[in-house]
Amino acid sequence: MSPAHESTDVLTETSTWTWRLVKERGMGLLFAFTALVSIAAVALICVFLVGGSLPAFSEIGLFAFLTGTDWSPSDVPPTFGILPMIVGSLYITAGAIVVGVPVGLLAAVFLARSCPPRLYRIVKPGVDLLAGIPSVVYGFFGMAAIVPLFDNSMLAASVLLGIMILPTIVALAESALRAVPESYYEGALALGSGHYRAVYSVLLPAARSGVLAAIVLGVGRAIGETMAVIMVAGNQARMPDSIFDGVRTLTANIVLEMGYAADLHRQALIATGVVLLVFILLINLSFSALVRKAR
Amino acid sequence: MTQTQTKKTSARGFWLIPLAASLALSGCTPNTGEITVVSREDGSGTRAAFIELFGIEEKTADGGRKDHTTDEAIIAKQSDVMMTQVAGDEDAIGYLSLGSLNETVKAVSIDGIAPAPEAVASGEYPVARPFLVATAGDPDALAADFIGYILAAEGQTIVNESYTAVVADAAPYASTDPSGTLVVAGSSSVAPVMEKLAEAYEAVNPAAQVDIQLSDSSAGLQAAIDGTADIGMSSRDLKESETATLNATVIARDGIALIVNQANPVTDLTSDQVHAIFTGTVTSWSELTEVDELS
């Protein structure tokens, strides 16, 4: 519905009406342009990544690159296999979900349904603050507090990432729970269920899509996290045997070696970025599918 | 939401606490004396010098090179991360530039020689690499004057603050009153001392300006070849392709110190032991003595 149409009834002066129309159109164009900036940025990044990585994919071979387990870029001749990093990213992200989702979900339930307002005023900003802490600070916290317990390992990285994705999960799951009509809860109570039974058996299932979307967004944050992970994960480029082994993630691989890389090594790192982008793309697609389902 | 409901929440949450505590304890790996090897990332100048000096890098007959650093090595991205890592793990061993060493970790002697600038100067301490500057062909007046300053008594005194001077009994600097702008580009390892040198040089020669650009050794030398920089700085020796066009001058030597945790009783290692640790043939501190018997 265009505001210009409404204004014909209200405004009698034609010149004012024309001026308003010009302003409306002008602003419309400006907004469209700013929206295009993001699209252009995404397109440019894709062009850069694909263009920069094509030589690597053709020289190393897509299959050898994705399934190779040896990463020795400085050897002559070099070997580029990123399977350990793919596995590392997936394991650490899964670990973060195991740690972060139960805590985040229960916290969201508490904040949405049980938290007294006075406590809410403390807890909510606290959770939000967690989202604002720079990841390098998380990294130092991890080195000082988590690494002494678990060594530089997949477990340490999972625990740290689990904490880092808490604010995302809490915030989104809480708003999903709050979006469930109050009548659901009252209906459940009227049928004789207690408070928590109503929350877990009626409200959570009703908010399922939103809660899943929160988890998916948490996954996206976990898989893209770099600095904090580098500081606690050990960064060994080999297949891990247990959760006490260190691993290197896709993001860590890029950041660790980009400063020194040249030629094929550099292209292989850009290709690592392409693989990461594909993962992020899949996560975002499932996120938007879930959000659509939620509506 | 009522007050009684809130109380219920906190009461029901308590069972989680012992669970979390037991999880934390079970994740704690016992101190078995397994060596935690910490290395730098592939491509780092320090790593390149280290693996070459200890023979961890194998050169094959057909000109190939293979880095035999153990896959289990934790990768630290920077000197300070390396130190934090070793300071926080009693079983860790790592290495870093002598100029970056501080008292949070313990530097061990190699073949009975303690790492110190004096021992590097006399050549007794074997693990050292050159810092050098290179110009394409003969340096112009300003570049020659600046290099002259670095090698004179004033410059070498600054070098000696953290590294090892290369000119014994250097003559005092005699300014040729140069003017203009000098661009120095290259290794981030050399840059800290280069910045101090440039500052002192500009104080003596107000008409001259020294601009320092940070990248890495290879990029700096390439910039000197291309003419985009007057002087390239490098933390490694020149390659054959580079010596064809570049004139290199060694301005300092930098020792590489092997570091262990302060609580580690080890004070002296042989080159063979270091080789065995970093290639992964020895994995626990108790096995170390056997290496000597074997060799």
Coordinates of C-alpha atoms in Angstrom, one line a residue:
Chain A
M1 CA 0.0 0.0 0.0
S2 CA 1.6 3.3 -1.1
P3 CA 1.3 6.3 1.2
A4 CA 1.0 8.5 -1.9
H5 CA -2.5 7.1 -2.5
E6 CA -3.6 7.9 1.1
S7 CA -2.4 11.4 0.8
T8 CA -4.6 12.3 -2.2
D9 CA -7.6 12.3 0.1
V10 CA -5.9 14.4 2.7
L11 CA -3.9 16.9 0.7
T12 CA -5.6 19.5 -1.6
E13 CA -2.6 21.4 -2.8
T14 CA -1.2 19.7 -5.9
S15 CA 2.4 21.1 -5.5
T16 CA 2.7 19.7 -2.0
W17 CA 1.4 16.4 -3.3
T18 CA 4.0 16.3 -6.1
W19 CA 6.8 17.3 -3.8
R20 CA 5.8 14.5 -1.4
L21 CA 5.7 12.1 -4.3
V22 CA 9.2 13.1 -5.4
K23 CA 10.4 12.7 -1.8
E24 CA 8.8 9.3 -1.5
R25 CA 10.3 8.1 -4.7
G26 CA 13.7 9.5 -3.9
M27 CA 13.8 7.9 -0.5
G28 CA 12.5 4.7 -2.0
L29 CA 15.4 4.7 -4.4
L30 CA 17.9 5.5 -1.6
F31 CA 16.6 2.6 0.4
A32 CA 16.7 0.3 -2.6
F33 CA 20.3 1.4 -3.2
T34 CA 21.4 0.7 0.4
A35 CA 19.8 -2.7 0.1
L36 CA 21.8 -3.3 -3.0
V37 CA 25.0 -2.5 -1.2
S38 CA 24.7 -5.7 0.9
I39 CA 23.8 -7.7 -2.2
A40 CA 26.8 -6.3 -4.1
A41 CA 29.1 -7.1 -1.1
V42 CA 27.9 -10.7 -1.1
A43 CA 28.3 -10.9 -4.8
L44 CA 31.8 -9.4 -4.7
I45 CA 32.9 -11.8 -1.9
C46 CA 31.6 -14.8 -3.9
V47 CA 33.4 -13.6 -7.1
F48 CA 36.6 -13.0 -5.1
L49 CA 36.5 -16.4 -3.3
V50 CA 35.6 -18.4 -6.4
G51 CA 38.0 -16.6 -8.6
G52 CA 40.8 -16.9 -6.1
S53 CA 40.2 -20.5 -5.4
L54 CA 39.7 -21.9 -8.9
P55 CA 43.4 -22.4 -9.5
A56 CA 43.6 -24.4 -6.2
F57 CA 40.7 -26.6 -7.0
S58 CA 42.0 -27.3 -10.5
E59 CA 45.6 -27.9 -9.5
I60 CA 44.9 -29.9 -6.3
G61 CA 41.7 -31.5 -7.5
L62 CA 38.4 -31.1 -5.7
F63 CA 38.3 -34.6 -4.4
A64 CA 41.9 -34.6 -3.2
F65 CA 41.4 -31.3 -1.5
L66 CA 38.2 -32.2 0.3
T67 CA 39.2 -35.8 1.3
G68 CA 42.9 -35.4 1.8
T69 CA 44.0 -35.9 5.4
D70 CA 47.5 -34.4 5.1
W71 CA 48.0 -30.6 5.2
S72 CA 51.7 -29.8 4.6
P73 CA 51.7 -26.5 2.6
S74 CA 55.4 -25.8 3.1
D75 CA 56.7 -29.1 2.0
V76 CA 58.2 -29.5 -1.5
P77 CA 56.0 -30.8 -3.1
P78 CA 53.2 -29.5 -0.9
T79 CA 50.1 -31.5 0.1
F80 CA 46.7 -29.8 0.6
G81 CA 44.0 -31.9 2.3
I82 CA 41.4 -30.2 4.4
L83 CA 39.4 -33.1 5.7
P84 CA 40.9 -32.8 9.2
M85 CA 39.7 -29.2 9.3
I86 CA 36.2 -30.0 8.0
V87 CA 35.9 -32.7 10.6
G88 CA 37.4 -30.3 13.2
S89 CA 34.8 -27.6 12.4
L90 CA 31.9 -30.1 12.5
Y91 CA 33.0 -31.8 15.7
I92 CA 33.6 -28.5 17.6
T93 CA 30.3 -27.1 16.4
A94 CA 28.5 -30.3 17.5
G95 CA 30.3 -30.1 20.8
A96 CA 29.2 -26.5 21.2
I97 CA 25.6 -27.5 20.5
V98 CA 25.8 -30.3 23.2
V99 CA 27.1 -27.8 25.7
G100 CA 25.2 -24.6 24.7
V101 CA 21.8 -25.8 23.6
P102 CA 20.5 -27.4 26.9
V103 CA 21.8 -24.5 29.0
G104 CA 20.6 -21.9 26.6
L105 CA 17.2 -23.5 26.1
L106 CA 16.5 -23.9 29.8
A107 CA 17.7 -20.4 30.5
A108 CA 15.3 -19.1 27.8
V109 CA 12.4 -21.1 29.4
F110 CA 13.3 -19.6 32.8
L111 CA 13.5 -16.0 31.4
A112 CA 10.3 -16.3 29.4
R113 CA 8.1 -18.1 31.9
S114 CA 9.5 -18.2 35.5
C115 CA 11.9 -15.3 36.0
P116 CA 10.7 -12.7 38.6
P117 CA 10.9 -9.2 37.0
R118 CA 13.6 -8.0 39.4
L119 CA 15.9 -10.9 38.6
Y120 CA 15.1 -10.5 34.9
R121 CA 16.5 -7.0 35.0
I122 CA 19.9 -8.5 36.0
V123 CA 19.9 -11.7 34.1
K124 CA 18.8 -10.4 30.7
P125 CA 21.4 -7.6 30.4
G126 CA 24.0 -10.2 31.6
V127 CA 23.1 -12.5 28.8
D128 CA 23.2 -9.7 26.3
L129 CA 26.5 -8.6 27.6
L130 CA 27.8 -12.1 26.9
A131 CA 27.1 -11.4 23.2
G132 CA 29.1 -8.2 23.2
I133 CA 32.3 -9.6 24.6
P134 CA 35.0 -9.7 21.9
S135 CA 36.0 -13.2 20.9
V136 CA 39.6 -12.7 21.7
V137 CA 38.6 -12.0 25.3
Y138 CA 36.7 -15.3 25.3
G139 CA 40.0 -16.8 23.9
F140 CA 42.0 -15.5 26.8
F141 CA 39.4 -16.7 29.3
G142 CA 39.5 -20.1 27.6
M143 CA 43.3 -20.2 27.8
A144 CA 43.3 -19.2 31.5
A145 CA 40.2 -21.1 32.8
I146 CA 39.3 -24.0 30.4
V147 CA 42.6 -25.1 29.0
P148 CA 44.0 -26.0 32.4
L149 CA 41.0 -28.3 32.9
F150 CA 40.8 -29.9 29.5
D151 CA 44.1 -29.2 27.8
N152 CA 44.1 -27.7 24.3
S153 CA 41.4 -30.0 22.9
M154 CA 38.2 -30.3 21.1
L155 CA 36.5 -30.5 24.4
A156 CA 37.9 -27.1 25.6
A157 CA 36.9 -25.5 22.3
S158 CA 33.4 -27.0 22.5
V159 CA 32.9 -25.7 26.1
L160 CA 34.1 -22.3 25.2
L161 CA 32.0 -22.1 22.0
G162 CA 29.0 -23.5 24.0
I163 CA 29.3 -20.4 26.2
M164 CA 29.7 -18.1 23.2
I165 CA 26.6 -19.2 21.5
L166 CA 24.5 -18.9 24.7
P167 CA 23.3 -15.3 24.1
T168 CA 22.1 -16.2 20.5
I169 CA 20.2 -19.2 21.7
V170 CA 18.8 -17.6 24.8
A171 CA 17.6 -14.4 23.0
L172 CA 16.0 -16.2 20.0
A173 CA 14.4 -19.0 22.0
E174 CA 13.1 -16.6 24.6
S175 CA 11.3 -14.5 22.0
A176 CA 10.0 -17.7 20.3
L177 CA 8.5 -18.8 23.6
R178 CA 7.0 -15.4 24.3
A179 CA 5.4 -15.4 20.8
V180 CA 3.3 -18.5 21.8
P181 CA -0.2 -17.2 22.7
E182 CA -0.9 -17.1 26.4
S183 CA -4.1 -19.1 25.8
Y184 CA -2.0 -22.2 25.1
Y185 CA -0.5 -22.0 28.6
E186 CA -3.8 -21.2 30.3
G187 CA -5.4 -24.0 28.3
A188 CA -2.8 -26.5 29.6
L189 CA -3.3 -25.3 33.2
A190 CA -7.1 -25.7 32.8
L191 CA -6.6 -29.2 31.7
G192 CA -4.8 -29.9 35.0
S193 CA -1.1 -29.7 34.1
G194 CA 1.3 -27.9 36.4
H195 CA 3.5 -25.0 35.4
Y196 CA 6.5 -26.9 34.1
R197 CA 4.4 -29.6 32.4
A198 CA 2.5 -26.8 30.6
V199 CA 5.8 -25.2 29.6
Y200 CA 7.6 -28.3 28.4
S201 CA 4.6 -30.2 26.9
V202 CA 2.7 -27.3 25.3
L203 CA 4.8 -24.1 25.0
L204 CA 8.1 -25.6 23.9
P205 CA 6.5 -27.8 21.1
A206 CA 4.4 -24.8 20.0
A207 CA 7.6 -22.7 19.8
R208 CA 9.5 -25.5 18.1
S209 CA 10.4 -23.8 14.9
G210 CA 11.6 -20.7 16.6
V211 CA 13.7 -22.7 19.0
L212 CA 15.2 -24.7 16.1
A213 CA 16.0 -21.5 14.3
A214 CA 17.8 -20.3 17.5
I215 CA 19.9 -23.5 17.5
V216 CA 20.7 -23.1 13.8
L217 CA 21.8 -19.5 14.3
G218 CA 24.0 -20.7 17.2
V219 CA 25.5 -23.3 14.8
G220 CA 26.3 -20.6 12.4
R221 CA 28.0 -18.5 15.0
A222 CA 30.0 -21.6 16.3
I223 CA 31.2 -22.7 12.9
G224 CA 32.4 -19.2 11.9
E225 CA 34.1 -18.4 15.2
T226 CA 37.9 -18.0 14.7
M227 CA 40.0 -16.2 17.3
A228 CA 38.7 -17.8 20.5
V229 CA 38.9 -21.3 18.9
I230 CA 42.5 -20.7 17.7
M231 CA 43.5 -20.0 21.3
V232 CA 42.1 -23.1 22.9
A233 CA 41.8 -25.8 20.2
G234 CA 45.5 -26.7 19.7
N235 CA 45.2 -26.3 15.9
Q236 CA 46.8 -29.6 14.9
A237 CA 46.0 -30.3 11.2
R238 CA 45.3 -34.0 11.6
M239 CA 42.3 -36.3 12.2
P240 CA 41.4 -36.3 15.9
D241 CA 41.0 -39.6 17.7
S242 CA 39.1 -38.4 20.8
I243 CA 37.5 -35.3 22.3
F244 CA 40.8 -34.8 24.2
D245 CA 42.7 -34.3 21.0
G246 CA 43.3 -30.9 19.6
V247 CA 41.8 -30.0 16.2
R248 CA 42.1 -27.3 13.7
T249 CA 39.0 -25.7 12.3
L250 CA 38.5 -24.3 8.8
T251 CA 38.5 -20.7 10.1
A252 CA 41.7 -21.3 12.1
N253 CA 43.4 -22.8 9.1
I254 CA 42.8 -19.6 7.1
V255 CA 43.8 -17.2 9.9
L256 CA 46.9 -19.1 11.0
E257 CA 48.6 -19.3 7.6
M258 CA 47.2 -16.4 5.5
G259 CA 50.0 -14.0 6.7
Y260 CA 52.7 -16.1 5.1
A261 CA 51.0 -17.8 2.3
A262 CA 51.8 -17.3 -1.3
D263 CA 50.8 -18.8 -4.6
L264 CA 49.1 -22.2 -4.4
H265 CA 49.2 -22.2 -0.6
R266 CA 47.2 -18.9 -0.6
Q267 CA 44.8 -20.2 -3.2
A268 CA 44.3 -23.3 -1.1
L269 CA 43.4 -21.1 1.9
I270 CA 40.9 -19.1 -0.2
A271 CA 39.5 -22.5 -1.3
T272 CA 39.1 -23.3 2.4
G273 CA 37.1 -20.2 2.7
V274 CA 34.8 -21.4 -0.1
V275 CA 34.2 -24.6 1.8
L276 CA 33.3 -22.6 4.9
L277 CA 31.0 -20.4 2.8
V278 CA 29.2 -23.4 1.5
F279 CA 28.7 -24.6 5.1
I280 CA 27.4 -21.2 6.2
L281 CA 25.1 -21.1 3.1
L282 CA 23.6 -24.4 4.1
I283 CA 23.1 -23.2 7.6
N284 CA 21.4 -20.0 6.5
L285 CA 19.1 -21.8 4.1
S286 CA 18.0 -24.1 6.8
F287 CA 17.5 -21.1 9.1
S288 CA 15.3 -19.3 6.7
A289 CA 13.4 -22.5 6.0
L290 CA 12.7 -22.9 9.7
V291 CA 11.7 -19.3 10.1
R292 CA 9.3 -19.6 7.2
K293 CA 7.8 -22.7 8.8
A294 CA 7.5 -20.8 12.1
R295 CA 5.3 -18.2 10.5
Chain B
M1 CA 3.9 -16.2 37.5
T2 CA 4.0 -16.4 41.2
Q3 CA 6.7 -16.5 43.9
T4 CA 6.1 -20.2 44.6
Q5 CA 6.8 -21.1 41.1
T6 CA 10.1 -19.3 41.2
K7 CA 11.2 -21.1 44.3
K8 CA 10.4 -24.4 42.6
T9 CA 12.7 -23.5 39.8
S10 CA 15.7 -22.9 41.9
A11 CA 15.0 -26.1 43.9
R12 CA 14.7 -28.2 40.8
G13 CA 17.9 -26.7 39.3
F14 CA 20.1 -28.0 42.1
W15 CA 20.5 -31.5 40.7
L16 CA 22.4 -30.0 37.8
I17 CA 25.2 -28.7 40.0
P18 CA 26.8 -32.1 41.0
L19 CA 26.3 -33.3 37.4
A20 CA 28.2 -30.3 36.0
A21 CA 30.9 -30.8 38.6
S22 CA 31.4 -34.5 37.8
L23 CA 31.5 -33.6 34.1
A24 CA 34.3 -31.1 34.8
L25 CA 36.3 -33.6 36.9
S26 CA 36.0 -36.5 34.4
G27 CA 37.3 -34.3 31.7
C28 CA 40.4 -33.5 33.6
T29 CA 43.3 -35.3 32.0
P30 CA 45.8 -36.7 34.6
N31 CA 49.4 -35.3 34.5
T32 CA 51.2 -38.2 32.8
G33 CA 54.4 -36.5 31.9
E34 CA 53.3 -36.6 28.2
I35 CA 55.2 -33.9 26.4
T36 CA 53.0 -31.1 25.0
V37 CA 54.8 -30.0 21.9
V38 CA 54.0 -26.4 20.9
S39 CA 55.1 -25.2 17.5
R40 CA 54.5 -22.2 15.3
E41 CA 52.2 -22.1 12.2
D42 CA 53.4 -23.4 8.9
G43 CA 55.2 -20.6 7.0
S44 CA 56.3 -18.7 10.1
G45 CA 60.0 -17.5 9.8
T46 CA 60.7 -18.7 13.3
R47 CA 59.4 -22.2 12.5
A48 CA 61.3 -22.3 9.2
A49 CA 64.6 -21.4 11.0
F50 CA 63.8 -23.8 13.8
I51 CA 63.1 -26.9 11.7
E52 CA 66.1 -26.2 9.5
L53 CA 68.5 -25.7 12.4
F54 CA 67.4 -28.9 14.2
G55 CA 67.2 -31.0 11.0
I56 CA 63.4 -31.5 11.5
E57 CA 63.1 -30.5 7.9
E58 CA 64.2 -33.3 5.6
K59 CA 65.7 -32.3 2.3
T60 CA 65.3 -35.0 -0.4
A61 CA 67.7 -35.6 -3.3
D62 CA 65.4 -34.1 -5.9
G63 CA 65.2 -30.8 -4.1
G64 CA 62.1 -31.5 -2.1
R65 CA 61.5 -30.6 1.5
K66 CA 59.5 -32.3 4.1
D67 CA 58.6 -30.8 7.5
H68 CA 58.7 -33.7 10.1
T69 CA 57.2 -31.7 13.0
T70 CA 54.9 -34.1 14.8
D71 CA 51.2 -33.9 13.9
E72 CA 50.4 -33.7 17.6
A73 CA 52.1 -30.4 18.0
I74 CA 49.8 -27.6 19.2
I75 CA 50.1 -24.6 16.9
A76 CA 50.5 -21.2 18.5
K77 CA 50.0 -18.2 16.2
Q78 CA 52.2 -15.7 17.9
S79 CA 55.2 -15.5 20.3
D80 CA 52.9 -14.3 23.2
V81 CA 50.4 -17.1 22.6
M82 CA 53.4 -19.5 22.5
M83 CA 54.5 -18.2 25.9
T84 CA 51.1 -18.3 27.5
Q85 CA 50.7 -21.8 26.2
V86 CA 54.0 -23.0 27.7
A87 CA 53.5 -21.0 30.9
G88 CA 50.1 -22.7 31.5
D89 CA 51.1 -26.3 30.9
E90 CA 53.8 -28.1 33.0
D91 CA 54.6 -30.6 30.3
A92 CA 54.9 -28.1 27.4
I93 CA 57.9 -27.3 25.3
G94 CA 58.0 -24.6 22.6
Y95 CA 60.4 -22.2 21.0
L96 CA 60.5 -18.5 20.2
S97 CA 62.8 -15.6 19.3
L98 CA 65.3 -14.8 22.1
G99 CA 64.2 -11.2 21.8
S100 CA 60.6 -12.0 22.8
L101 CA 61.6 -14.2 25.8
N102 CA 60.4 -13.2 29.3
E103 CA 60.4 -14.8 32.7
T104 CA 57.0 -16.5 32.5
V105 CA 58.8 -19.4 30.9
K106 CA 62.1 -21.1 31.3
A107 CA 64.6 -21.2 28.4
V108 CA 66.7 -24.4 28.4
S109 CA 70.3 -24.8 27.3
I110 CA 71.1 -26.6 24.1
D111 CA 74.0 -29.0 24.2
G112 CA 75.1 -27.2 27.4
I113 CA 75.0 -23.7 26.1
A114 CA 72.4 -21.3 27.6
P115 CA 70.7 -19.1 25.1
A116 CA 71.9 -15.5 25.6
P117 CA 72.8 -12.7 23.2
E118 CA 76.5 -13.1 24.1
A119 CA 76.5 -16.9 23.3
V120 CA 74.8 -16.1 20.0
A121 CA 77.4 -13.5 19.2
S122 CA 80.3 -15.9 19.8
G123 CA 78.6 -18.6 17.8
E124 CA 78.5 -21.0 20.7
Y125 CA 74.8 -21.1 20.9
P126 CA 73.9 -22.8 17.6
V127 CA 70.3 -22.0 17.2
A128 CA 70.3 -18.6 15.6
R129 CA 69.2 -16.9 12.4
P130 CA 70.2 -13.7 10.8
F131 CA 68.2 -10.5 10.5
L132 CA 69.2 -8.8 7.3
V133 CA 68.5 -5.9 5.1
A134 CA 68.7 -6.0 1.3
T135 CA 68.8 -3.4 -1.4
A136 CA 68.5 -4.0 -5.2
G137 CA 72.0 -3.4 -6.5
D138 CA 74.0 -0.8 -4.6
P139 CA 72.1 1.3 -2.1
D140 CA 71.5 5.0 -2.8
A141 CA 72.9 7.7 -0.6
L142 CA 70.1 7.7 2.0
A143 CA 69.9 3.9 2.2
A144 CA 73.6 3.6 2.5
D145 CA 73.7 6.2 5.2
F146 CA 70.9 4.4 7.2
I147 CA 72.6 1.0 6.8
G148 CA 75.8 2.7 7.9
Y149 CA 74.0 3.9 11.0
I150 CA 72.7 0.5 11.8
L151 CA 76.1 -1.0 11.6
A152 CA 77.8 1.8 13.5
A153 CA 78.2 1.8 17.3
E154 CA 74.9 3.7 17.9
G155 CA 72.8 1.3 15.8
Q156 CA 74.5 -1.9 17.2
T157 CA 73.8 -0.7 20.7
I158 CA 70.1 -0.5 19.9
V159 CA 70.3 -4.0 18.3
N160 CA 72.0 -5.3 21.4
E161 CA 69.1 -4.3 23.6
S162 CA 67.1 -7.4 22.5
Y163 CA 69.2 -9.2 19.9
T164 CA 72.8 -9.8 19.1
A165 CA 75.0 -7.2 17.4
V166 CA 77.0 -8.4 14.5
V167 CA 79.7 -5.8 14.3
A168 CA 82.3 -6.0 17.1
D169 CA 83.8 -2.7 18.2
A170 CA 81.7 -0.7 15.7
A171 CA 82.9 2.8 14.9
P172 CA 80.7 5.7 15.9
Y173 CA 78.3 7.0 13.2
A174 CA 79.3 9.9 11.0
S175 CA 76.3 11.5 9.4
T176 CA 76.4 12.4 5.7
D177 CA 73.5 14.8 6.3
P178 CA 71.1 12.8 4.1
S179 CA 67.6 13.9 3.3
G180 CA 64.5 12.4 1.7
T181 CA 62.2 9.4 2.5
L182 CA 63.4 5.9 2.8
V183 CA 60.9 3.0 2.6
V184 CA 61.8 -0.1 4.5
A185 CA 59.5 -3.1 4.0
G186 CA 59.4 -6.8 5.2
S187 CA 59.6 -9.2 8.1
S188 CA 57.5 -8.5 11.2
S189 CA 60.2 -10.1 13.3
V190 CA 62.7 -7.5 12.2
A191 CA 60.3 -4.6 12.4
P192 CA 60.4 -4.0 16.2
V193 CA 64.1 -3.4 16.2
M194 CA 63.9 -1.5 12.9
E195 CA 61.4 0.9 14.3
K196 CA 63.7 1.7 17.2
L197 CA 66.6 2.2 14.8
A198 CA 64.5 4.4 12.5
E199 CA 63.4 6.6 15.4
A200 CA 67.0 7.1 16.7
Y201 CA 68.1 7.7 13.1
E202 CA 65.5 10.4 12.5
A203 CA 66.5 12.1 15.7
V204 CA 70.0 12.5 14.4
N205 CA 69.0 13.3 10.8
P206 CA 65.9 15.5 10.9
A207 CA 65.8 15.9 7.1
A208 CA 65.5 12.1 6.6
Q209 CA 62.4 10.1 7.1
V210 CA 62.2 6.3 7.4
D211 CA 58.8 4.6 6.6
I212 CA 58.5 1.0 7.8
Q213 CA 56.0 -1.3 6.1
L214 CA 55.1 -4.6 7.8
S215 CA 54.6 -7.8 5.8
D216 CA 56.9 -10.7 5.8
S217 CA 60.4 -11.6 4.7
S218 CA 59.4 -12.8 1.2
A219 CA 57.2 -9.8 0.5
G220 CA 59.8 -7.3 1.8
L221 CA 62.5 -8.8 -0.4
Q222 CA 60.2 -8.8 -3.4
A223 CA 59.4 -5.1 -2.8
A224 CA 63.1 -4.3 -2.8
I225 CA 63.5 -6.2 -6.1
D226 CA 60.5 -4.4 -7.6
G227 CA 61.7 -1.0 -6.4
T228 CA 58.5 -0.4 -4.3
A229 CA 60.8 -0.3 -1.2
D230 CA 64.3 1.0 -0.9
I231 CA 65.3 -1.6 1.7
G232 CA 63.8 -5.1 2.3
M233 CA 64.1 -6.6 5.7
S234 CA 64.3 -10.4 6.2
S235 CA 64.5 -12.8 9.1
R236 CA 65.9 -15.6 6.9
D237 CA 68.8 -16.0 4.5
L238 CA 68.2 -15.0 0.9
K239 CA 67.3 -17.6 -1.6
E240 CA 69.3 -18.1 -4.7
S241 CA 66.7 -16.3 -6.9
E242 CA 67.0 -13.3 -4.6
T243 CA 70.8 -13.0 -4.3
A244 CA 71.0 -12.4 -8.1
T245 CA 69.5 -8.9 -7.7
L246 CA 69.8 -8.1 -4.0
N247 CA 72.7 -7.0 -1.9
A248 CA 72.2 -8.3 1.6
T249 CA 73.7 -7.0 4.9
V250 CA 73.3 -8.9 8.1
I251 CA 72.4 -6.3 10.8
A252 CA 71.7 -8.6 13.8
R253 CA 71.5 -12.2 14.8
D254 CA 68.4 -13.6 16.7
G255 CA 68.7 -16.7 18.8
I256 CA 65.8 -19.1 19.0
A257 CA 65.2 -20.2 22.6
L258 CA 63.7 -23.6 23.5
I259 CA 61.2 -22.9 26.3
V260 CA 59.6 -25.1 29.0
N261 CA 57.3 -24.5 31.9
Q262 CA 58.9 -22.9 35.0
A263 CA 57.9 -26.0 37.0
N264 CA 59.7 -28.3 34.6
P265 CA 63.0 -29.7 36.2
V266 CA 64.7 -30.0 32.7
T267 CA 67.4 -27.4 32.3
D268 CA 69.4 -28.8 29.4
L269 CA 68.6 -30.6 26.2
T270 CA 70.7 -32.0 23.4
S271 CA 70.0 -31.2 19.8
D272 CA 69.1 -34.9 19.3
Q273 CA 66.6 -34.7 22.2
V274 CA 65.0 -31.6 20.7
H275 CA 64.8 -33.3 17.3
A276 CA 63.2 -36.4 18.9
I277 CA 60.7 -34.3 20.8
F278 CA 59.6 -32.2 17.8
T279 CA 59.4 -35.1 15.4
G280 CA 57.3 -37.1 17.9
T281 CA 59.7 -40.0 18.4
V282 CA 59.8 -39.2 22.1
T283 CA 56.5 -38.3 23.7
S284 CA 57.1 -38.3 27.4
W285 CA 59.6 -36.5 29.6
S286 CA 60.7 -39.8 31.2
E287 CA 61.7 -41.3 27.8
L288 CA 64.1 -38.4 27.2
T289 CA 67.2 -39.9 28.8
E290 CA 67.0 -42.9 26.4
V291 CA 67.6 -40.7 23.4
D292 CA 71.1 -39.9 24.6
E293 CA 71.9 -43.6 25.0
L294 CA 70.7 -44.3 21.5
S295 CA 72.7 -41.7 19.8

